[in-house]
Short mmCIF file of C-alpha atoms and ligand atoms in Angstrom, two decimals:
data_model
loop_
_atom_site.label_atom_id
_atom_site.label_comp_id
_atom_site.label_asym_id
_atom_site.label_seq_id
_atom_site.Cartn_x
_atom_site.Cartn_y
_atom_site.Cartn_z
CA MET B 1 7.54 50.47 49.87
CA ASN B 2 10.38 48.16 48.93
CA GLU B 3 9.88 44.88 47.10
CA ARG B 4 10.08 42.75 50.22
CA GLU B 5 7.35 44.77 51.87
CA ALA B 6 5.24 44.61 48.73
CA VAL B 7 5.51 40.84 48.64
CA ILE B 8 4.72 40.54 52.35
CA ASN B 9 1.70 42.80 51.92
CA GLU B 10 0.47 40.72 49.04
CA LEU B 11 0.87 37.53 51.08
CA LEU B 12 -1.02 39.10 53.98
CA LYS B 13 -3.87 40.00 51.68
CA HIS B 14 -4.27 36.27 51.21
CA ASP B 15 -3.99 35.61 54.95
CA ILE B 16 -0.65 33.93 54.48
CA ILE B 17 2.42 34.02 56.70
CA ALA B 18 5.70 32.83 55.24
CA ASP B 19 9.31 32.36 56.30
CA PRO B 20 11.75 35.09 55.18
CA GLU B 21 13.40 32.55 52.85
CA VAL B 22 10.06 32.08 51.16
CA VAL B 23 9.78 35.84 50.64
CA SER B 24 13.29 35.88 49.11
CA TYR B 25 12.31 32.95 46.93
CA ILE B 26 9.29 34.90 45.67
CA ILE B 27 11.39 38.02 44.99
CA GLU B 28 13.88 35.96 42.98
CA ARG B 29 11.03 34.72 40.84
CA GLY B 30 9.49 38.04 39.99
CA GLY B 31 8.19 39.47 43.26
CA VAL B 32 4.55 40.43 43.71
CA LYS B 33 3.51 38.84 40.41
CA TYR B 34 4.75 35.48 41.66
CA VAL B 35 2.73 35.56 44.87
CA ARG B 36 -0.34 34.28 43.07
CA SER B 37 1.31 31.04 42.04
CA ILE B 38 2.60 30.52 45.60
CA VAL B 39 -0.91 31.16 46.92
CA GLU B 40 -2.37 28.66 44.49
CA LYS B 41 0.08 25.98 45.47
CA TYR B 42 0.57 26.54 49.17
CA GLY B 43 -2.22 28.89 50.20
CA HIS B 44 -4.01 26.06 51.96
CA LEU B 45 -1.13 25.78 54.42
CA GLY B 46 -1.70 29.24 55.88
CA TYR B 47 1.90 29.33 57.11
CA ILE B 48 4.50 28.54 54.47
CA THR B 49 7.99 27.40 55.36
CA TYR B 50 10.92 27.11 52.95
CA GLU B 51 10.70 23.34 53.31
CA ASP B 52 7.16 23.43 51.98
CA ILE B 53 8.17 24.96 48.67
CA ILE B 54 11.49 23.22 48.16
CA PRO B 55 10.95 19.46 48.17
CA ARG B 56 13.48 18.05 50.58
CA THR B 57 15.26 16.08 47.93
CA GLU B 58 15.70 18.93 45.47
CA GLY B 59 18.86 20.25 47.05
CA GLU B 60 20.22 16.86 48.07
CA SER B 61 19.80 14.81 44.96
CA THR B 62 23.11 13.05 45.45
CA GLN B 63 22.08 11.91 48.91
CA SER B 64 18.79 10.61 47.63
CA VAL B 65 20.56 8.16 45.34
CA VAL B 66 19.96 4.87 46.97
CA GLN B 67 22.89 2.64 47.63
CA VAL B 68 21.74 -0.82 48.37
CA VAL B 69 24.68 -2.39 50.06
CA SER B 70 22.76 -4.41 52.57
CA VAL B 71 21.12 -6.82 50.15
CA PRO B 72 23.39 -9.76 49.35
CA GLU B 73 23.60 -10.42 45.62
CA VAL B 74 23.32 -14.19 45.80
CA LYS B 75 20.30 -14.61 48.01
CA GLY B 76 16.90 -15.18 46.55
CA VAL B 77 13.85 -13.30 47.73
CA GLN B 78 12.59 -16.21 49.79
CA ASP B 79 15.82 -16.52 51.76
CA GLU B 80 15.84 -12.84 52.56
CA GLU B 81 12.31 -12.98 53.84
CA LYS B 82 12.99 -15.94 56.07
CA SER B 83 16.15 -14.46 57.48
CA ALA B 84 14.52 -11.15 58.37
CA PHE B 85 14.00 -10.70 62.09
CA SER B 86 11.15 -8.30 61.76
CA GLU B 87 8.68 -7.64 59.01
CA PRO B 88 8.70 -4.26 57.28
CA ILE B 89 6.06 -1.97 58.72
CA ALA B 90 4.05 -2.02 55.45
CA ALA B 91 3.54 -5.78 55.84
CA GLU B 92 1.59 -5.20 59.03
CA TYR B 93 -1.24 -3.34 57.33
CA ASP B 94 -3.99 -4.52 55.01
CA TRP B 95 -4.57 -3.04 51.60
CA GLU B 96 -7.42 -0.57 51.37
CA PHE B 97 -7.93 -0.31 47.68
CA GLU B 98 -11.06 0.52 45.75
CA VAL B 99 -11.53 1.20 42.04
CA LEU B 100 -13.62 4.33 41.43
CA LEU B 101 -13.39 4.73 37.66
CA ASP B 102 -12.93 1.94 35.16
CA ALA B 103 -12.99 2.87 31.50
CA SER B 104 -12.61 -0.75 30.37
CA VAL B 105 -16.33 -0.97 29.67
CA ASN B 106 -17.33 -2.54 26.44
CA MET B 107 -19.40 0.14 24.78
CA LYS B 108 -20.17 0.03 21.12
CA ALA B 109 -18.78 2.84 19.01
CA SER B 110 -18.97 2.86 15.24
CA GLY B 111 -16.91 6.01 14.87
CA SER B 112 -19.74 7.85 13.16
CA ALA B 113 -20.24 11.60 13.51
CA ASP B 114 -23.21 10.82 15.74
CA ASP B 115 -21.01 8.89 18.17
CA PHE B 116 -18.61 11.81 18.43
CA ARG B 117 -21.52 14.19 18.97
CA ARG B 118 -22.66 12.10 21.93
CA LEU B 119 -19.13 12.03 23.36
CA PHE B 120 -18.81 15.81 23.19
CA GLU B 121 -22.31 16.30 24.54
CA ASP B 122 -21.43 14.19 27.55
CA ARG B 123 -18.27 16.23 28.09
CA TYR B 124 -20.26 19.45 27.76
CA ILE B 125 -22.97 18.46 30.23
CA LYS B 126 -20.56 17.20 32.88
CA ILE B 127 -18.36 20.30 32.80
CA ARG B 128 -21.31 22.67 32.48
CA ASN B 129 -22.73 21.22 35.68
CA ILE B 130 -19.46 21.96 37.46
CA ILE B 131 -19.44 25.55 36.15
CA THR B 132 -23.07 26.34 36.89
CA ALA B 133 -22.65 25.13 40.46
CA ARG B 134 -20.61 28.29 41.00
CA MET B 135 -22.55 31.20 42.47
CA SER B 136 -21.60 33.60 39.68
CA MET B 137 -22.86 31.21 37.01
CA ARG B 138 -26.16 30.11 38.56
CA ASN B 139 -28.09 32.26 36.09
CA ALA B 140 -26.38 30.83 32.99
CA ARG B 141 -28.68 30.41 30.01
CA SER B 142 -28.45 28.28 26.94
CA ILE B 143 -27.15 30.08 23.89
CA VAL B 144 -30.45 30.09 21.99
CA ASN B 145 -32.15 31.93 24.89
CA LEU B 146 -29.64 34.74 25.37
CA PRO B 147 -31.36 38.14 25.76
CA ASP B 148 -29.76 41.47 24.90
CA GLY B 149 -27.68 42.81 27.76
CA ASP B 150 -25.93 41.11 30.68
CA VAL B 151 -25.65 37.37 30.18
CA ALA B 152 -23.93 34.26 31.46
CA THR B 153 -23.60 31.13 29.38
CA VAL B 154 -21.55 27.95 29.09
CA GLY B 155 -20.23 26.40 25.90
CA MET B 156 -17.52 24.48 24.16
CA VAL B 157 -14.85 26.65 22.57
CA TYR B 158 -14.18 26.70 18.84
CA ASP B 159 -12.01 28.74 16.52
CA VAL B 160 -9.94 30.61 19.07
CA ARG B 161 -7.86 33.32 17.47
CA ARG B 162 -6.30 36.69 18.20
CA THR B 163 -7.68 39.72 16.43
CA SER B 164 -5.30 42.26 14.89
CA THR B 165 -5.75 44.36 18.02
CA GLY B 166 -4.73 41.47 20.25
CA LYS B 167 -8.18 40.58 21.49
CA LEU B 168 -9.35 37.03 21.86
CA MET B 169 -12.08 35.96 19.43
CA PHE B 170 -13.79 32.59 19.73
CA GLU B 171 -17.07 30.82 19.30
CA LEU B 172 -19.00 29.06 22.02
CA GLU B 173 -21.32 26.20 21.22
CA ASP B 174 -23.89 24.39 23.33
CA PRO B 175 -26.54 21.90 22.17
CA THR B 176 -28.87 24.82 21.30
CA GLY B 177 -26.58 26.97 19.18
CA ARG B 178 -23.43 28.96 18.64
CA VAL B 179 -22.36 32.46 19.58
CA ARG B 180 -19.29 34.57 18.86
CA CYS B 181 -17.33 35.97 21.79
CA LEU B 182 -14.81 38.78 22.07
CA TYR B 183 -12.54 39.11 25.10
CA SER B 184 -9.84 41.67 25.73
CA GLY B 185 -8.42 40.20 28.94
CA ASP B 186 -5.24 38.21 29.16
CA GLU B 187 -6.17 34.56 29.09
CA ILE B 188 -5.23 31.38 27.29
CA ILE B 189 -8.15 29.38 25.96
CA LEU B 190 -7.85 26.23 23.92
CA ASN B 191 -10.27 24.78 21.41
CA ASP B 192 -12.73 22.18 22.75
CA GLU B 193 -12.51 23.46 26.31
CA VAL B 194 -15.84 23.94 28.06
CA ILE B 195 -15.93 27.36 29.72
CA GLY B 196 -18.42 29.80 31.15
CA VAL B 197 -18.51 33.45 30.14
CA ARG B 198 -20.14 36.52 31.65
CA GLY B 199 -20.59 39.65 29.61
CA ARG B 200 -22.93 41.77 27.43
CA TYR B 201 -24.71 40.15 24.56
CA SER B 202 -25.70 42.07 21.47
CA LYS B 203 -28.35 40.19 19.55
CA SER B 204 -27.94 42.30 16.43
CA LYS B 205 -24.19 41.69 16.33
CA GLY B 206 -24.55 38.08 17.42
CA LEU B 207 -21.66 38.71 19.81
CA ILE B 208 -20.92 38.50 23.52
CA PHE B 209 -18.50 41.13 24.81
CA VAL B 210 -16.96 38.94 27.45
CA LYS B 211 -16.09 40.51 30.80
CA GLU B 212 -15.16 37.35 32.65
CA ILE B 213 -14.20 33.83 31.74
CA VAL B 214 -15.25 31.22 34.28
CA ARG B 215 -13.36 27.96 34.24
CA PRO B 216 -14.68 24.87 35.99
CA ASP B 217 -11.39 24.57 37.95
CA ILE B 218 -11.13 22.76 41.27
CA PRO B 219 -11.76 24.12 44.77
CA TYR B 220 -8.94 24.49 47.30
CA SER B 221 -8.52 21.28 49.19
CA ARG B 222 -8.58 22.06 52.87
CA LYS B 223 -9.22 18.59 54.16
CA ARG B 224 -6.63 16.85 56.27
CA ARG B 225 -5.66 13.78 54.36
CA ASN B 226 -2.94 12.40 56.58
CA ILE B 227 -3.77 8.85 57.54
CA GLU B 228 -2.86 6.97 60.69
CA GLU B 229 -0.80 4.27 59.01
CA ASP B 230 2.80 5.19 58.20
CA ILE B 231 2.77 3.76 54.69
CA SER B 232 3.89 5.03 51.30
CA VAL B 233 3.00 4.71 47.65
CA ALA B 234 5.82 4.43 45.08
CA ILE B 235 4.95 5.97 41.73
CA ILE B 236 6.73 5.23 38.46
CA SER B 237 5.93 5.01 34.76
CA ASP B 238 7.22 4.01 31.32
CA VAL B 239 9.25 0.91 32.17
CA HIS B 240 9.60 -0.08 28.47
CA VAL B 241 10.74 -3.64 29.13
CA GLY B 242 11.97 -5.20 25.88
CA SER B 243 13.77 -2.14 24.56
CA THR B 244 17.55 -2.10 24.15
CA THR B 245 17.41 1.24 25.94
CA PHE B 246 15.60 -0.24 28.97
CA LEU B 247 17.77 0.64 32.00
CA ASP B 248 17.85 -2.85 33.48
CA LYS B 249 20.62 -2.14 36.01
CA ARG B 250 18.85 0.86 37.50
CA TRP B 251 15.53 -0.98 37.44
CA GLU B 252 17.04 -3.95 39.26
CA LYS B 253 18.52 -1.59 41.82
CA PHE B 254 15.03 -0.21 42.43
CA LEU B 255 13.58 -3.72 42.87
CA LYS B 256 16.40 -4.60 45.21
CA TRP B 257 15.64 -1.55 47.29
CA LEU B 258 11.96 -2.58 47.49
CA ARG B 259 13.02 -6.05 48.62
CA SER B 260 15.49 -4.70 51.16
CA GLY B 261 12.68 -3.34 53.32
CA LYS B 262 15.05 -0.55 54.40
CA ASP B 263 15.76 3.13 53.73
CA GLY B 264 12.11 3.96 53.25
CA ALA B 265 11.24 0.75 51.37
CA GLU B 266 9.79 -0.71 54.56
CA LYS B 267 6.86 1.72 54.23
CA ILE B 268 5.99 1.00 50.60
CA LYS B 269 2.58 -0.67 50.43
CA TYR B 270 1.66 0.16 46.83
CA LEU B 271 3.54 0.53 43.56
CA LEU B 272 1.80 2.44 40.76
CA ILE B 273 2.93 2.23 37.12
CA ALA B 274 1.38 4.80 34.77
CA GLY B 275 1.67 2.94 31.47
CA ASP B 276 4.15 1.92 28.76
CA LEU B 277 4.86 -1.17 30.82
CA VAL B 278 6.69 -2.74 27.88
CA ASP B 279 8.17 -1.26 24.70
CA GLY B 280 5.69 -3.08 22.46
CA ILE B 281 6.18 -3.73 18.78
CA GLY B 282 5.58 -1.59 15.72
CA VAL B 283 4.91 1.55 17.75
CA TYR B 284 7.21 3.71 15.60
CA PRO B 285 9.18 3.12 12.38
CA LYS B 286 12.23 0.83 12.68
CA GLN B 287 11.46 0.12 16.32
CA GLU B 288 12.62 -3.48 15.89
CA GLU B 289 16.21 -2.21 15.60
CA GLU B 290 15.96 -0.99 19.18
CA LEU B 291 14.22 -4.06 20.59
CA GLU B 292 15.90 -6.59 22.84
CA ILE B 293 12.76 -8.75 23.01
CA LEU B 294 10.93 -8.93 19.69
CA ASP B 295 7.77 -10.64 20.92
CA ILE B 296 5.33 -8.55 22.90
CA PHE B 297 4.13 -11.50 25.00
CA GLU B 298 7.72 -12.24 25.94
CA GLN B 299 8.12 -8.60 26.90
CA TYR B 300 5.22 -8.94 29.34
CA GLU B 301 6.65 -12.24 30.59
CA ALA B 302 9.91 -10.46 31.35
CA LEU B 303 8.04 -7.71 33.21
CA ALA B 304 6.07 -10.32 35.16
CA ARG B 305 9.32 -12.03 36.21
CA TYR B 306 10.67 -8.71 37.44
CA LEU B 307 7.52 -7.92 39.38
CA GLU B 308 7.64 -11.29 41.07
CA GLU B 309 10.59 -9.86 42.97
CA VAL B 310 8.38 -7.19 44.50
CA PRO B 311 7.53 -8.21 48.10
CA ASP B 312 4.08 -9.73 48.28
CA TYR B 313 2.74 -7.17 50.76
CA ILE B 314 3.05 -4.54 48.00
CA LYS B 315 0.13 -4.16 45.63
CA VAL B 316 1.18 -3.27 42.08
CA VAL B 317 -1.31 -1.16 40.11
CA MET B 318 -0.79 -0.85 36.36
CA ILE B 319 -2.48 1.01 33.52
CA PRO B 320 -1.58 0.77 29.82
CA GLY B 321 0.11 3.41 27.68
CA ASN B 322 0.55 3.88 23.95
CA HIS B 323 3.28 1.20 23.81
CA ASP B 324 1.09 -1.46 25.41
CA ILE B 325 -0.92 -4.18 23.73
CA VAL B 326 -4.36 -2.52 23.91
CA ARG B 327 -5.82 -0.02 21.41
CA ASN B 328 -4.06 3.30 21.17
CA ALA B 329 -7.18 5.47 21.27
CA GLU B 330 -8.29 6.78 24.66
CA PRO B 331 -9.69 5.65 26.98
CA GLN B 332 -7.62 2.48 26.84
CA PRO B 333 -9.03 -0.63 28.49
CA ALA B 334 -7.04 -2.58 31.06
CA LEU B 335 -4.66 -5.21 29.70
CA PRO B 336 -6.42 -8.35 28.45
CA GLY B 337 -6.71 -11.62 30.38
CA GLU B 338 -4.02 -13.40 28.40
CA ILE B 339 -1.51 -10.81 29.66
CA ARG B 340 -2.91 -10.58 33.18
CA LYS B 341 -2.55 -14.29 33.75
CA LEU B 342 1.25 -13.94 33.44
CA PHE B 343 1.30 -11.89 36.65
CA ASN B 344 0.85 -12.96 40.25
CA GLY B 345 -2.02 -12.02 42.53
CA ASN B 346 -0.55 -8.72 43.74
CA ALA B 347 -1.05 -7.09 40.37
CA GLU B 348 -4.06 -4.94 39.63
CA PHE B 349 -4.79 -3.95 36.04
CA LEU B 350 -6.84 -0.85 35.36
CA SER B 351 -7.81 1.33 32.41
CA ASN B 352 -6.15 4.50 31.13
CA PRO B 353 -7.38 6.78 32.65
CA THR B 354 -8.51 5.35 35.95
CA MET B 355 -9.36 6.51 39.42
CA PHE B 356 -9.05 4.53 42.63
CA SER B 357 -8.73 5.13 46.31
CA ILE B 358 -5.96 3.95 48.59
CA HIS B 359 -6.77 4.39 52.29
CA GLY B 360 -9.15 7.18 51.33
CA TYR B 361 -6.66 8.97 49.05
CA LYS B 362 -8.05 9.39 45.55
CA PHE B 363 -5.54 8.72 42.80
CA MET B 364 -6.17 9.56 39.17
CA LEU B 365 -3.76 7.87 36.77
CA TYR B 366 -3.51 8.93 33.15
CA HIS B 367 -0.70 7.83 30.87
CA GLY B 368 -0.44 11.35 29.46
CA GLY B 369 -1.02 11.22 25.70
CA SER B 370 -2.38 14.76 25.70
CA LEU B 371 0.85 16.21 27.12
CA ASN B 372 2.30 16.15 23.60
CA SER B 373 -0.38 18.53 22.39
CA LEU B 374 -0.55 20.70 25.50
CA VAL B 375 3.18 21.36 25.37
CA GLU B 376 2.70 22.95 21.96
CA LEU B 377 -0.62 24.68 22.56
CA ILE B 378 0.00 26.37 25.91
CA PRO B 379 2.53 29.17 25.44
CA GLY B 380 5.73 28.85 27.44
CA MET B 381 5.42 25.14 28.24
CA ASP B 382 8.17 22.57 28.09
CA TYR B 383 8.54 18.98 29.21
CA GLU B 384 10.34 19.99 32.39
CA MET B 385 7.15 21.77 33.48
CA THR B 386 4.73 18.93 33.04
CA ASP B 387 3.15 19.78 36.38
CA LYS B 388 2.00 23.08 34.82
CA MET B 389 0.20 21.15 32.08
CA MET B 390 -1.35 18.90 34.70
CA GLU B 391 -2.50 22.04 36.49
CA TYR B 392 -4.20 23.05 33.27
CA MET B 393 -5.99 19.71 33.12
CA LEU B 394 -7.43 20.37 36.57
CA LYS B 395 -8.42 23.95 35.67
CA VAL B 396 -10.36 22.74 32.63
CA ARG B 397 -11.42 19.51 34.35
CA HIS B 398 -10.33 17.37 31.41
CA LEU B 399 -7.30 15.14 30.83
CA ALA B 400 -7.15 15.70 27.07
CA PRO B 401 -8.96 19.00 26.49
CA VAL B 402 -8.01 19.46 22.86
CA TYR B 403 -9.37 16.95 20.41
CA GLY B 404 -6.93 16.27 17.60
CA ASP B 405 -4.68 13.79 15.87
CA LYS B 406 -2.24 13.43 18.80
CA VAL B 407 -4.85 11.93 21.11
CA PRO B 408 -7.19 9.68 19.22
CA LEU B 409 -10.40 9.34 21.20
CA VAL B 410 -12.84 6.45 21.18
CA PRO B 411 -16.30 7.95 20.54
CA LEU B 412 -18.05 6.38 23.51
CA PRO B 413 -21.31 7.84 24.84
CA ARG B 414 -19.43 8.72 28.03
CA ASP B 415 -16.33 10.92 28.22
CA PHE B 416 -14.05 9.13 30.65
CA LEU B 417 -11.42 11.84 30.37
CA VAL B 418 -13.51 14.43 32.18
CA ILE B 419 -12.16 15.00 35.69
CA GLU B 420 -15.53 14.70 37.42
CA ASP B 421 -14.27 13.82 40.84
CA VAL B 422 -11.29 15.86 42.12
CA PRO B 423 -8.36 13.56 42.94
CA ASP B 424 -5.89 14.01 45.79
CA VAL B 425 -3.11 12.86 43.51
CA LEU B 426 -2.91 13.19 39.73
CA VAL B 427 -0.32 11.00 38.04
CA THR B 428 0.88 11.02 34.43
CA GLY B 429 3.93 9.62 32.62
CA HIS B 430 4.55 9.27 28.89
CA VAL B 431 6.96 12.18 28.36
CA HIS B 432 9.84 10.48 30.23
CA THR B 433 10.70 13.48 32.36
CA PHE B 434 9.98 13.95 36.03
CA SER B 435 8.14 16.75 37.69
CA TYR B 436 6.29 17.33 40.91
CA GLY B 437 4.02 20.17 41.88
CA ILE B 438 0.96 20.96 43.95
CA TYR B 439 -2.11 22.74 42.67
CA LYS B 440 -4.75 23.77 45.18
CA GLY B 441 -3.71 20.93 47.42
CA VAL B 442 -3.59 18.24 44.70
CA HIS B 443 -0.26 16.45 44.27
CA LEU B 444 0.79 16.51 40.61
CA ILE B 445 3.27 13.79 39.76
CA ASN B 446 4.64 13.28 36.28
CA ALA B 447 6.37 9.98 36.92
CA SER B 448 9.75 9.16 35.46
CA THR B 449 10.86 6.39 33.10
CA TRP B 450 13.24 3.42 33.05
CA GLN B 451 14.32 3.93 29.46
CA GLU B 452 17.33 5.96 28.43
CA GLN B 453 17.34 8.26 25.42
CA THR B 454 16.28 6.52 22.21
CA LYS B 455 17.60 7.48 18.79
CA TYR B 456 14.28 9.08 17.99
CA GLN B 457 14.42 11.17 21.14
CA LYS B 458 18.01 12.11 20.36
CA MET B 459 16.94 13.41 16.99
CA MET B 460 14.16 15.41 18.59
CA ASN B 461 16.69 16.76 21.12
CA PHE B 462 14.56 15.33 23.88
CA ASN B 463 16.35 14.48 27.12
CA PRO B 464 14.67 12.00 29.40
CA ASP B 465 15.09 12.06 33.16
CA PRO B 466 14.98 8.35 34.08
CA GLY B 467 15.20 6.32 37.26
CA LYS B 468 13.33 8.65 39.59
CA VAL B 469 10.71 7.30 41.96
CA ALA B 470 8.11 9.53 43.58
CA ILE B 471 7.26 8.28 47.04
CA LEU B 472 4.11 9.65 48.60
CA ASN B 473 3.96 9.05 52.30
CA LEU B 474 0.29 8.93 53.24
CA HIS B 475 0.95 9.59 56.91
CA GLU B 476 2.80 12.86 56.24
CA ASP B 477 0.95 13.68 53.00
CA ARG B 478 4.33 14.41 51.50
CA VAL B 479 6.21 13.44 48.36
CA TYR B 480 9.84 12.31 48.42
CA ILE B 481 11.94 11.62 45.40
CA LYS B 482 14.45 8.80 45.17
CA GLU B 483 16.78 8.28 42.28
CA PHE B 484 18.15 4.94 41.20
FE1 FE R 501 6.81 5.86 27.27
ZN1 ZN R 502 3.83 6.72 26.28
#
């Protein structure tokens, strides 16, 4: 059997039909081994075309650069609106917007060990409930009650390491106790993840010989999400207003496009910004040398002036990031009232993370602080593959699975970073690159930035990918990418 046949056979095993170009694409990327990742991403389609796997804009990036020639420079927004013969289609619809998760709650946390214990216990219980809902884990027992022989249990992972023979050794902990686990399969597990294991327990050795690791993961989404209204959501992040490296010309071009009500802009009904709205002050050493606006309130005022140019039928939804005025530890509350009052009525301020629904689509927005740790901890990751790290978040059902210095957590009695409810769209930012992927039907968008490379990033040899806007059309359930 040649490679093409092998790939086709493998696809058929998963009940999938694909265009010949898709088969070639799979062969180029490793053949049969690569089928699994195609199945994960596109399996729900049943029939996969080349267009499905190559986002339309990928091969035509030059054409997707928007040239706004139709908007006269001198006219104000008001004039343009009055002179328009017809309203953009998005103006004809009402907003359907509902907040589903708000982590702005004012819970008391002293930072004591007890507070952290409650936070981790909440994480454990929520994820355990997801795992034990699976048929194969229904008989899971708590660690203290494990009998000799075949067992299933759920715990939080500690002390993961490789033995000299290449096996995976780790400890699992639940509220009743701890147990050592040994696994010889090929799997990546990170500390603090909550996982299920199935295997043989030896009481005398105090060890589970793990046969299977069961992750909470998410189910395939088979629902038809496409909505009647032909409207779109524009998704961006990391504007960094106030920085000398803020790309004002490209940003203004984007705003102008929104105002033009043409070339796709006529469908935009929502604009989402995933944090780092302004550059802030004192975020990193010598930041003031790279600041255009030295006062953080003035930075927000400048952003508010920009957003006033956004047509008033577009709702703007914003969460904070690590450069914003709220506390750095996660979850971060929504921006305070004194900042909010600078903005007009179209603006919606939510926490980081947050979840909300737009016309029935569930969006989860997370600034992305944990991406800095995941890129180091998951082998083979880099910032151009942020969608892979977002995939990992969904597999472990947590936005910041590893607790450590990079993501300071607020020890609240509730873990807001658990992905309890599966979103239709997961959005992050923070790392200033752009990536788009699909995992089991969930759109994964790592939104781009409006800041060019800073000196710090130059030193770290980090190359941002600014000025890209992800546009999710809710009627087609499809993501387009526009570059400004
Ligand atoms: Fe940023
Ligand atoms: Zn950030």
